[in-house]
Each structure stands twice: as structure tokens, then as C-alpha cells.
Amino acid sequence: MASRIPVYLFTGFLEGGKTHIIQESMEDKRFNSGEKTLILQCEEGVDELDFSRFWGKNIYLETIEDESEINKENLTALGKKHRIDRVIIEYNGMWMLNTLYENLPDNWGIYQEMMFADANTFVAYNTNMRQLMVDKLTNTEMIVLNRTPDGIDKDEIHKIVRSASRRAAITYDYPDGHVEYDEIEDPLPFDLDAPVIEIGDNDYAVFYRDLSEDMEKYHGKTVKFKGIIARDKQLGDAAFLAGRHVMTCCADDIAFQPFVCVCEESNSLQTRDWAMITGEIRLEKHKLYRGVGPVLHVKSTEFAVRPAQEVATFY
């Protein structure tokens, strides 16, 4: 099977520094060592790429002016046009990333995803465009905050980033050229080493995200959490779904995030019941996940009072 063409995806909003980092990367012979590189610019910012400073004649620039142009046919054609070795995408901050993820050519694969933002406007963007902010933070490997002022509230920024991703590294780039890294400890609000990991009512969202990002560390662990029940005839009498509705950024994105729960025998729990469930997580293939996912082998259940805040959040 042929290897995929690597895609370097740079996300963020206008004046966040995406064009600047592309310029620096292409001027660096350690990065730009002759590979045929297609740069796709999806928005027009203040800065422009200066091709006169690039080494070699192996760089091709194409402009994507409308989100409808992000489709497999168009992207595939651009790749064939230039017979590329790799792609750099400067993505429009106002477009949702799923548009790109779902339309990448089959022989393209995202190799690295980074987000760039102006530290002075980051919090305001999060307040006013939370859904777009979460969209860019969720899968990024690193967020670089440019033009960082002295005295910036790193705790607030850490909280914003961690509400969307526990994996993203956070880097502060100061006007004088020095760089600092986020070193705020980020412990989980529950004990992974306890015989029974007890998930508090306010911690379900963090628990579910952490498990989704690193399932292996939960394999074989026993957990106890409060969830709402959903029955499905396809699962049979001895299995059900249990979880919470989780809000990532706003009311529009509230979604039920459950586990498949398997019991040794049928029980009396019904759809919309609240229950306290204890069970062992095992990573197994299941049709609900269309592959391997966390299946909770139930040890005990008991009816429970619904939590004070029914929708689980990260704040």
C-alpha cells in the first residue's frame, strides 16, 4: 500500500500567525529540503508569503476562496496538478474542520495539526466564538499563542484549552522572541489507581474525554459513575447504554456520550432511569462503536437521584 501524502495543518483565526510560521518553515532548509510542497491558503490575511526567500522552485501556492472548494475532487486535482510530496494547509478559522477532515483525498493524511492565536484576543475569541474555538482546539497537537503580553492570565488560558483537549501542548511566544511553555499541573479529578475509580457528578465530561483520548489506560479498570439509561432492542435484554449528556461549548453541541454496558443477566433498568453503575471497562469490538471501544462489564447497579446539573460540562 502506497504511503499517504503528509498534510501539515495550520489552524487559528486571522492575525494568529499562521502565514508567519509557514514563511519561517519554508525558509528553513531543514524543513524545506527539496520536497514538492503544495501550500493551500484558505484565507487572506495581513501577511503575504514571500516566495523570493524560499530555497528552490519546489513550492506551489493555491488559494481556496470558498468552503465549497474543500472537496475530494478539487483537492485531488490540485495534488495531481503539481505532483506533490506533501501539503501545507492554512485553514480558514471561520470554517469547521470537519469539512476538511471529511473531504481529504484518500491518499492524504494529516501528519501534524497546530493552532496559532494572538494571545491578546484569545480569551475574547473564546467568549464570542466558543464553538469555532473548540473546533480548532479539539485535535490540535499544540497551540502557539503569539504576541504574549507580560502578566497574561495563564490559568484562564489553560482552563479554556483543557476544556477542549487534555493533550494539546500550550506555548507562549513573547514579542522579545523568548518562548515559555505551559507547565500547569493538570491532574485528573479522580484516582486512576483506586480499586474502584469513583467519578463525581461534576467530573463525567472530563472522564469521558480522557477515556476517549487514551482508552488503553482504562482497560481492566473498575469505575463507578452516575448515568442515565438508554435501552436498545438491538443490544438485547442483558445490555444497555449508560452515560451523560455532555456540552462541549454551547447548547447546540449537547450530545449523549454513553458506554455499552453488559450484564450477566437482564435487569429492571429502563430508558431515562438514572442509575449508579459499577463495572469493569474492557476494550472490545462492538457494533455500536463499529470497532473496538470501551465496554462496561457491569458488577452492580442501583437506582439514583439525577444530578443537580443534568448536562455534564468541562467548567
C-alpha positions as a Markdown table, in Angstrom:
| # | Residue | x | y | z |
|---|---|---|---|---|
| 1 | Met | 0.0 | 0.0 | 0.0 |
| 2 | Ala | 1.4 | 3.4 | -1.0 |
| 3 | Ser | 2.2 | 5.8 | 1.8 |
| 4 | Arg | -0.1 | 8.8 | 2.3 |
| 5 | Ile | 0.9 | 12.3 | 1.3 |
| 6 | Pro | 1.6 | 14.1 | 4.6 |
| 7 | Val | -0.6 | 17.1 | 5.4 |
| 8 | Tyr | 0.7 | 19.9 | 7.8 |
| 9 | Leu | -2.5 | 21.6 | 9.0 |
| 10 | Phe | -2.2 | 25.1 | 10.5 |
| 11 | Thr | -5.4 | 26.4 | 12.1 |
| 12 | Gly | -6.5 | 29.5 | 14.0 |
| 13 | Phe | -8.0 | 32.9 | 13.3 |
| 14 | Leu | -6.9 | 36.0 | 11.4 |
| 15 | Glu | -3.7 | 37.5 | 12.6 |
| 16 | Gly | -2.9 | 34.5 | 14.7 |
| 17 | Gly | 0.4 | 33.9 | 13.0 |
| 18 | Lys | -0.3 | 31.1 | 10.5 |
| 19 | Thr | 1.3 | 32.8 | 7.5 |
| 20 | His | 4.3 | 33.8 | 9.5 |
| 21 | Ile | 5.1 | 30.2 | 10.6 |
| 22 | Ile | 4.7 | 28.9 | 7.1 |
| 23 | Gln | 7.1 | 31.5 | 5.9 |
| 24 | Glu | 9.6 | 30.6 | 8.6 |
| 25 | Ser | 9.2 | 26.9 | 7.9 |
| 26 | Met | 9.8 | 27.2 | 4.1 |
| 27 | Glu | 12.9 | 29.4 | 4.7 |
| 28 | Asp | 14.4 | 26.7 | 6.9 |
| 29 | Lys | 16.4 | 24.2 | 4.8 |
| 30 | Arg | 15.9 | 21.6 | 7.5 |
| 31 | Phe | 12.2 | 21.6 | 6.7 |
| 32 | Asn | 12.3 | 22.6 | 3.1 |
| 33 | Ser | 14.9 | 20.3 | 1.6 |
| 34 | Gly | 13.5 | 20.0 | -1.9 |
| 35 | Glu | 10.1 | 18.3 | -1.4 |
| 36 | Lys | 7.4 | 19.3 | -3.8 |
| 37 | Thr | 5.1 | 21.2 | -1.5 |
| 38 | Leu | 1.6 | 22.4 | -2.1 |
| 39 | Ile | 0.5 | 25.3 | 0.1 |
| 40 | Leu | -3.2 | 25.8 | 0.3 |
| 41 | Gln | -4.3 | 29.2 | 1.7 |
| 42 | Cys | -7.9 | 29.3 | 2.7 |
| 43 | Glu | -8.0 | 32.9 | 3.9 |
| 44 | Glu | -6.3 | 36.2 | 3.0 |
| 45 | Gly | -4.6 | 37.8 | 6.0 |
| 46 | Val | -2.4 | 40.9 | 6.5 |
| 47 | Asp | 0.8 | 39.0 | 5.9 |
| 48 | Glu | 1.7 | 37.5 | 2.5 |
| 49 | Leu | 4.2 | 34.7 | 1.7 |
| 50 | Asp | 7.4 | 36.0 | 0.2 |
| 51 | Phe | 8.4 | 33.3 | -2.3 |
| 52 | Ser | 11.7 | 35.1 | -3.1 |
| 53 | Arg | 13.0 | 33.9 | 0.2 |
| 54 | Phe | 12.3 | 30.2 | -0.3 |
| 55 | Trp | 15.1 | 27.9 | -1.3 |
| 56 | Gly | 14.4 | 26.1 | -4.7 |
| 57 | Lys | 11.5 | 26.1 | -7.0 |
| 58 | Asn | 9.5 | 23.3 | -5.4 |
| 59 | Ile | 6.8 | 25.3 | -3.8 |
| 60 | Tyr | 3.3 | 25.7 | -5.3 |
| 61 | Leu | 0.6 | 28.0 | -3.9 |
| 62 | Glu | -3.1 | 27.6 | -4.5 |
| 63 | Thr | -5.9 | 29.7 | -3.0 |
| 64 | Ile | -9.1 | 28.3 | -1.7 |
| 65 | Glu | -11.6 | 31.1 | -1.6 |
| 66 | Asp | -14.8 | 29.3 | -0.7 |
| 67 | Glu | -15.6 | 26.5 | 1.7 |
| 68 | Ser | -17.3 | 24.6 | -1.1 |
| 69 | Glu | -13.9 | 24.2 | -2.8 |
| 70 | Ile | -12.9 | 21.9 | 0.1 |
| 71 | Asn | -14.0 | 18.7 | -1.6 |
| 72 | Lys | -12.1 | 15.5 | -2.6 |
| 73 | Glu | -12.4 | 16.1 | -6.4 |
| 74 | Asn | -10.8 | 19.6 | -6.2 |
| 75 | Leu | -8.1 | 18.7 | -3.6 |
| 76 | Thr | -7.2 | 15.6 | -5.6 |
| 77 | Ala | -6.9 | 17.6 | -8.8 |
| 78 | Leu | -4.6 | 20.2 | -7.1 |
| 79 | Gly | -2.4 | 17.4 | -5.8 |
| 80 | Lys | -2.1 | 15.8 | -9.3 |
| 81 | Lys | -1.5 | 19.1 | -10.9 |
| 82 | His | 1.7 | 19.7 | -9.0 |
| 83 | Arg | 2.7 | 16.0 | -8.4 |
| 84 | Ile | 3.3 | 16.9 | -4.8 |
| 85 | Asp | 5.2 | 15.2 | -2.0 |
| 86 | Arg | 3.4 | 17.0 | 0.8 |
| 87 | Val | 0.7 | 19.6 | 1.6 |
| 88 | Ile | 0.6 | 22.6 | 3.9 |
| 89 | Ile | -2.9 | 24.0 | 4.7 |
| 90 | Glu | -3.5 | 27.4 | 6.2 |
| 91 | Tyr | -7.1 | 26.8 | 7.2 |
| 92 | Asn | -9.8 | 29.5 | 7.4 |
| 93 | Gly | -10.7 | 30.0 | 11.1 |
| 94 | Met | -14.4 | 30.5 | 10.3 |
| 95 | Trp | -14.7 | 27.1 | 8.6 |
| 96 | Met | -15.4 | 24.0 | 10.7 |
| 97 | Leu | -12.6 | 21.4 | 10.5 |
| 98 | Asn | -15.0 | 18.5 | 9.7 |
| 99 | Thr | -15.4 | 20.0 | 6.3 |
| 100 | Leu | -11.7 | 19.3 | 5.7 |
| 101 | Tyr | -11.5 | 16.0 | 7.6 |
| 102 | Glu | -14.3 | 14.5 | 5.6 |
| 103 | Asn | -13.0 | 15.7 | 2.2 |
| 104 | Leu | -9.3 | 14.9 | 2.3 |
| 105 | Pro | -8.3 | 12.8 | -0.7 |
| 106 | Asp | -7.9 | 9.1 | 0.3 |
| 107 | Asn | -4.1 | 9.3 | -0.2 |
| 108 | Trp | -3.7 | 12.3 | 2.0 |
| 109 | Gly | -3.2 | 12.0 | 5.8 |
| 110 | Ile | -2.8 | 14.7 | 8.5 |
| 111 | Tyr | 0.7 | 14.4 | 9.7 |
| 112 | Gln | 0.7 | 17.4 | 12.1 |
| 113 | Glu | -2.0 | 19.8 | 13.3 |
| 114 | Met | -1.1 | 23.0 | 15.1 |
| 115 | Met | -3.2 | 26.1 | 16.1 |
| 116 | Phe | -1.9 | 29.6 | 16.2 |
| 117 | Ala | -3.6 | 32.5 | 18.0 |
| 118 | Asp | -3.0 | 36.1 | 19.1 |
| 119 | Ala | -2.6 | 35.9 | 22.9 |
| 120 | Asn | -4.2 | 39.3 | 23.3 |
| 121 | Thr | -7.5 | 38.2 | 21.6 |
| 122 | Phe | -7.6 | 34.5 | 22.6 |
| 123 | Val | -10.0 | 34.9 | 25.5 |
| 124 | Ala | -12.3 | 37.3 | 23.6 |
| 125 | Tyr | -12.5 | 34.8 | 20.7 |
| 126 | Asn | -13.3 | 32.0 | 23.1 |
| 127 | Thr | -16.1 | 34.1 | 24.6 |
| 128 | Asn | -17.7 | 35.2 | 21.4 |
| 129 | Met | -17.0 | 32.2 | 19.1 |
| 130 | Arg | -16.7 | 29.3 | 21.5 |
| 131 | Gln | -17.9 | 26.7 | 19.0 |
| 132 | Leu | -15.3 | 27.7 | 16.5 |
| 133 | Met | -12.6 | 27.8 | 19.2 |
| 134 | Val | -13.4 | 24.3 | 20.4 |
| 135 | Asp | -13.4 | 23.1 | 16.8 |
| 136 | Lys | -9.8 | 24.2 | 16.4 |
| 137 | Leu | -8.6 | 23.1 | 19.8 |
| 138 | Thr | -10.1 | 19.6 | 19.9 |
| 139 | Asn | -7.5 | 17.8 | 17.7 |
| 140 | Thr | -4.5 | 20.2 | 17.7 |
| 141 | Glu | -1.2 | 18.9 | 19.0 |
| 142 | Met | -0.1 | 22.3 | 20.0 |
| 143 | Ile | -1.5 | 25.8 | 20.4 |
| 144 | Val | 1.0 | 28.7 | 19.9 |
| 145 | Leu | 0.0 | 32.0 | 21.5 |
| 146 | Asn | 1.8 | 34.8 | 19.7 |
| 147 | Arg | 2.4 | 38.3 | 20.9 |
| 148 | Thr | 2.1 | 37.2 | 24.5 |
| 149 | Pro | 2.0 | 40.2 | 26.9 |
| 150 | Asp | 3.6 | 40.2 | 30.3 |
| 151 | Gly | 1.2 | 39.2 | 33.0 |
| 152 | Ile | -1.1 | 37.2 | 30.8 |
| 153 | Asp | -3.5 | 35.0 | 32.8 |
| 154 | Lys | -2.1 | 31.6 | 32.0 |
| 155 | Asp | -4.6 | 29.8 | 34.4 |
| 156 | Glu | -7.5 | 31.1 | 32.4 |
| 157 | Ile | -6.0 | 30.1 | 29.0 |
| 158 | His | -5.1 | 26.7 | 30.4 |
| 159 | Lys | -8.7 | 26.2 | 31.5 |
| 160 | Ile | -10.0 | 27.2 | 28.1 |
| 161 | Val | -7.7 | 24.8 | 26.3 |
| 162 | Arg | -8.2 | 21.9 | 28.7 |
| 163 | Ser | -11.9 | 22.1 | 28.4 |
| 164 | Ala | -11.5 | 21.1 | 24.8 |
| 165 | Ser | -8.3 | 19.0 | 24.9 |
| 166 | Arg | -6.2 | 17.4 | 27.6 |
| 167 | Arg | -3.5 | 16.6 | 25.1 |
| 168 | Ala | -2.7 | 19.9 | 23.4 |
| 169 | Ala | 0.6 | 21.5 | 24.4 |
| 170 | Ile | 0.4 | 25.2 | 25.1 |
| 171 | Thr | 3.2 | 27.5 | 24.0 |
| 172 | Tyr | 3.6 | 31.3 | 24.7 |
| 173 | Asp | 5.7 | 33.3 | 22.2 |
| 174 | Tyr | 6.7 | 36.7 | 23.5 |
| 175 | Pro | 7.4 | 39.8 | 21.4 |
| 176 | Asp | 11.1 | 39.8 | 22.5 |
| 177 | Gly | 11.5 | 36.3 | 21.0 |
| 178 | His | 11.6 | 34.1 | 24.1 |
| 179 | Val | 9.2 | 31.2 | 24.4 |
| 180 | Glu | 7.6 | 29.8 | 27.5 |
| 181 | Tyr | 5.6 | 26.5 | 27.9 |
| 182 | Asp | 2.6 | 25.8 | 29.9 |
| 183 | Glu | 3.7 | 23.8 | 33.0 |
| 184 | Ile | 0.5 | 23.9 | 35.0 |
| 185 | Glu | -0.2 | 20.6 | 36.5 |
| 186 | Asp | -3.3 | 19.0 | 35.2 |
| 187 | Pro | -4.3 | 16.1 | 37.5 |
| 188 | Leu | -7.5 | 14.2 | 36.8 |
| 189 | Pro | -10.2 | 14.8 | 39.4 |
| 190 | Phe | -10.4 | 11.1 | 40.2 |
| 191 | Asp | -7.9 | 8.5 | 41.3 |
| 192 | Leu | -6.9 | 6.1 | 38.4 |
| 193 | Asp | -5.1 | 3.8 | 40.8 |
| 194 | Ala | -8.0 | 3.3 | 43.2 |
| 195 | Pro | -9.6 | -0.2 | 43.3 |
| 196 | Val | -12.8 | 1.5 | 42.2 |
| 197 | Ile | -12.4 | 4.8 | 40.2 |
| 198 | Glu | -15.3 | 6.9 | 41.5 |
| 199 | Ile | -16.5 | 9.6 | 39.0 |
| 200 | Gly | -18.2 | 12.5 | 40.7 |
| 201 | Asp | -21.3 | 14.1 | 39.2 |
| 202 | Asn | -19.2 | 17.1 | 38.1 |
| 203 | Asp | -16.4 | 15.0 | 36.5 |
| 204 | Tyr | -18.2 | 12.9 | 33.9 |
| 205 | Ala | -17.2 | 15.1 | 31.0 |
| 206 | Val | -13.5 | 15.0 | 31.9 |
| 207 | Phe | -13.7 | 11.3 | 32.5 |
| 208 | Tyr | -15.3 | 10.5 | 29.2 |
| 209 | Arg | -12.9 | 12.7 | 27.2 |
| 210 | Asp | -9.9 | 11.3 | 28.9 |
| 211 | Leu | -11.0 | 7.8 | 28.2 |
| 212 | Ser | -11.8 | 8.7 | 24.6 |
| 213 | Glu | -8.3 | 10.1 | 24.2 |
| 214 | Asp | -6.4 | 7.3 | 25.9 |
| 215 | Met | -8.6 | 4.2 | 26.2 |
| 216 | Glu | -5.7 | 1.8 | 26.8 |
| 217 | Lys | -5.0 | 3.1 | 30.3 |
| 218 | Tyr | -8.6 | 2.3 | 31.4 |
| 219 | His | -8.6 | -1.3 | 30.1 |
| 220 | Gly | -9.3 | -3.6 | 33.1 |
| 221 | Lys | -10.1 | -0.7 | 35.4 |
| 222 | Thr | -13.3 | -0.7 | 37.6 |
| 223 | Val | -15.3 | 2.5 | 37.5 |
| 224 | Lys | -18.3 | 3.8 | 39.3 |
| 225 | Phe | -20.4 | 6.6 | 37.9 |
| 226 | Lys | -24.0 | 8.0 | 37.7 |
| 227 | Gly | -25.6 | 7.9 | 34.3 |
| 228 | Ile | -28.9 | 7.9 | 32.5 |
| 229 | Ile | -30.1 | 4.7 | 30.9 |
| 230 | Ala | -31.0 | 4.1 | 27.3 |
| 231 | Arg | -32.4 | 0.8 | 26.2 |
| 232 | Asp | -32.0 | -0.5 | 22.6 |
| 233 | Lys | -33.6 | -3.7 | 21.4 |
| 234 | Gln | -30.6 | -4.5 | 19.3 |
| 235 | Leu | -28.5 | -4.8 | 22.4 |
| 236 | Gly | -30.7 | -7.5 | 24.0 |
| 237 | Asp | -32.1 | -7.8 | 27.5 |
| 238 | Ala | -28.8 | -8.0 | 29.2 |
| 239 | Ala | -27.2 | -4.9 | 27.8 |
| 240 | Phe | -27.9 | -1.2 | 27.7 |
| 241 | Leu | -26.4 | 2.2 | 27.3 |
| 242 | Ala | -25.4 | 4.4 | 30.2 |
| 243 | Gly | -23.9 | 7.9 | 30.2 |
| 244 | Arg | -24.5 | 11.6 | 30.4 |
| 245 | His | -25.4 | 14.4 | 28.0 |
| 246 | Val | -22.2 | 16.4 | 27.6 |
| 247 | Met | -21.9 | 20.0 | 26.5 |
| 248 | Thr | -18.5 | 20.9 | 25.0 |
| 249 | Cys | -19.0 | 24.5 | 24.1 |
| 250 | Cys | -22.7 | 25.5 | 23.7 |
| 251 | Ala | -26.2 | 24.2 | 23.8 |
| 252 | Asp | -26.1 | 23.3 | 20.1 |
| 253 | Asp | -23.5 | 20.7 | 20.6 |
| 254 | Ile | -25.0 | 18.8 | 23.6 |
| 255 | Ala | -24.7 | 15.1 | 22.8 |
| 256 | Phe | -25.4 | 11.9 | 24.7 |
| 257 | Gln | -22.0 | 10.2 | 25.4 |
| 258 | Pro | -22.7 | 6.7 | 26.7 |
| 259 | Phe | -21.0 | 3.4 | 27.3 |
| 260 | Val | -22.2 | 0.0 | 26.2 |
| 261 | Cys | -22.9 | -1.8 | 29.5 |
| 262 | Val | -23.1 | -5.6 | 29.5 |
| 263 | Cys | -24.7 | -7.6 | 32.4 |
| 264 | Glu | -24.6 | -11.3 | 33.1 |
| 265 | Glu | -28.4 | -11.3 | 33.2 |
| 266 | Ser | -31.3 | -8.9 | 32.5 |
| 267 | Asn | -32.2 | -6.2 | 34.9 |
| 268 | Ser | -35.1 | -3.8 | 35.6 |
| 269 | Leu | -33.5 | -0.5 | 34.5 |
| 270 | Gln | -35.5 | 1.3 | 31.8 |
| 271 | Thr | -34.8 | 4.2 | 29.4 |
| 272 | Arg | -34.5 | 7.5 | 31.2 |
| 273 | Asp | -33.8 | 5.9 | 34.6 |
| 274 | Trp | -30.9 | 7.4 | 36.5 |
| 275 | Ala | -28.6 | 4.7 | 38.0 |
| 276 | Met | -25.3 | 4.4 | 39.8 |
| 277 | Ile | -23.3 | 1.8 | 37.8 |
| 278 | Thr | -20.1 | -0.1 | 38.8 |
| 279 | Gly | -18.3 | -2.2 | 36.3 |
| 280 | Glu | -15.0 | -3.1 | 34.7 |
| 281 | Ile | -14.0 | -1.4 | 31.4 |
| 282 | Arg | -12.7 | -3.7 | 28.7 |
| 283 | Leu | -11.7 | -2.7 | 25.2 |
| 284 | Glu | -13.7 | -4.9 | 22.9 |
| 285 | Lys | -15.2 | -4.9 | 19.5 |
| 286 | His | -18.9 | -3.9 | 19.5 |
| 287 | Lys | -21.3 | -2.9 | 16.7 |
| 288 | Leu | -22.2 | 0.3 | 18.4 |
| 289 | Tyr | -18.6 | 1.5 | 18.1 |
| 290 | Arg | -18.0 | 0.0 | 14.6 |
| 291 | Gly | -14.8 | -1.4 | 16.0 |
| 292 | Val | -13.1 | -1.5 | 19.4 |
| 293 | Gly | -14.4 | 0.6 | 22.2 |
| 294 | Pro | -15.0 | 0.7 | 26.0 |
| 295 | Val | -17.5 | -2.0 | 27.0 |
| 296 | Leu | -18.5 | -1.8 | 30.7 |
| 297 | His | -19.0 | -5.3 | 32.2 |
| 298 | Val | -21.4 | -4.4 | 35.0 |
| 299 | Lys | -20.8 | -5.6 | 38.5 |
| 300 | Ser | -23.7 | -3.7 | 40.2 |
| 301 | Thr | -26.4 | -1.2 | 39.5 |
| 302 | Glu | -28.7 | 0.8 | 41.8 |
| 303 | Phe | -31.3 | 3.5 | 41.1 |
| 304 | Ala | -30.0 | 7.0 | 41.7 |
| 305 | Val | -31.2 | 10.6 | 42.1 |
| 306 | Arg | -30.5 | 12.7 | 39.0 |
| 307 | Pro | -27.5 | 15.1 | 39.4 |
| 308 | Ala | -28.2 | 18.7 | 40.2 |
| 309 | Gln | -26.8 | 19.6 | 36.8 |
| 310 | Glu | -28.0 | 17.0 | 34.3 |
| 311 | Val | -25.8 | 18.1 | 31.4 |
| 312 | Ala | -22.2 | 17.4 | 32.1 |
| 313 | Thr | -19.7 | 20.2 | 31.3 |
| 314 | Phe | -16.0 | 20.9 | 31.5 |
| 315 | Tyr | -16.4 | 24.1 | 33.6 |
